[in-house]
Amino acid sequence: MFVACSSRHHHCSPAHSRLVNDYRLERERQETALESVTGGYPGDYRFWRATGGHLIDFREWLVHNKR
């Protein structure tokens, strides 16, 4: 069985679709946490980045979850 993980991709395996979905959930969790920390203010966001703040990207997610 194949499912689409995005509108541009077709015939993705269920494992790949789960990986993409799990990444999206983690990224959303991190973005929500960031917004609560910075209050959504650009200056606070810049300070957060300058002091080592980082949101995971898909490549990092793949490396971290390599099976």
Tab-separated table of C-alpha atoms in Angstrom:
chain	number	residue	atom	x	y	z
A	1	MET	CA	0.000	0.000	0.000
A	2	PHE	CA	1.251	3.481	-0.862
A	3	VAL	CA	0.083	6.852	0.395
A	4	ALA	CA	1.093	10.402	-0.441
A	5	CYS	CA	3.215	12.205	2.161
A	6	SER	CA	2.652	15.529	0.379
A	7	SER	CA	0.732	16.864	-2.588
A	8	ARG	CA	3.894	16.687	-4.739
A	9	HIS	CA	4.774	13.104	-3.867
A	10	HIS	CA	2.836	10.040	-4.829
A	11	HIS	CA	3.220	6.390	-3.922
A	12	CYS	CA	5.169	6.930	-0.699
A	13	SER	CA	5.601	3.874	1.482
A	14	PRO	CA	3.703	3.820	4.784
A	15	ALA	CA	7.043	3.967	6.643
A	16	HIS	CA	8.083	7.112	4.773
A	17	SER	CA	4.690	8.721	5.329
A	18	ARG	CA	4.949	7.998	9.078
A	19	LEU	CA	8.443	9.495	9.152
A	20	VAL	CA	7.228	12.663	7.411
A	21	ASN	CA	4.186	12.904	9.679
A	22	ASP	CA	6.287	12.390	12.823
A	23	TYR	CA	8.681	15.124	11.658
A	24	ARG	CA	5.792	17.515	11.073
A	25	LEU	CA	4.416	16.822	14.556
A	26	GLU	CA	7.833	17.388	16.178
A	27	ARG	CA	8.439	20.573	14.202
A	28	GLU	CA	4.998	21.884	15.184
A	29	ARG	CA	5.724	21.031	18.842
A	30	GLN	CA	9.024	22.947	18.672
A	31	GLU	CA	7.421	25.939	16.945
A	32	THR	CA	4.656	26.052	19.571
A	33	ALA	CA	7.245	25.925	22.363
A	34	LEU	CA	9.263	28.664	20.647
A	35	GLU	CA	6.213	30.899	20.370
A	36	SER	CA	5.449	30.459	24.066
A	37	VAL	CA	9.067	31.327	24.963
A	38	THR	CA	9.390	34.351	22.674
A	39	GLY	CA	5.800	35.550	22.767
A	40	GLY	CA	6.051	35.838	18.987
A	41	TYR	CA	8.159	38.995	19.234
A	42	PRO	CA	10.835	39.300	16.509
A	43	GLY	CA	13.423	40.692	18.942
A	44	ASP	CA	12.925	37.796	21.337
A	45	TYR	CA	13.155	35.363	18.436
A	46	ARG	CA	16.452	36.913	17.296
A	47	PHE	CA	17.788	36.673	20.859
A	48	TRP	CA	16.690	33.031	21.052
A	49	ARG	CA	18.549	32.276	17.792
A	50	ALA	CA	21.635	34.237	18.889
A	51	THR	CA	21.848	32.245	22.117
A	52	GLY	CA	21.747	28.860	20.415
A	53	GLY	CA	18.048	28.379	19.727
A	54	HIS	CA	17.408	25.946	16.891
A	55	LEU	CA	14.442	24.244	15.248
A	56	ILE	CA	14.988	20.798	13.787
A	57	ASP	CA	14.921	20.494	10.007
A	58	PHE	CA	13.940	17.433	7.988
A	59	ARG	CA	17.528	16.415	7.236
A	60	GLU	CA	18.412	16.405	10.943
A	61	TRP	CA	15.217	14.475	11.632
A	62	LEU	CA	16.185	11.826	9.070
A	63	VAL	CA	19.717	11.453	10.461
A	64	HIS	CA	18.414	11.250	14.029
A	65	ASN	CA	15.789	8.648	13.099
A	66	LYS	CA	17.921	6.569	10.738
A	67	ARG	CA	17.022	2.931	11.065
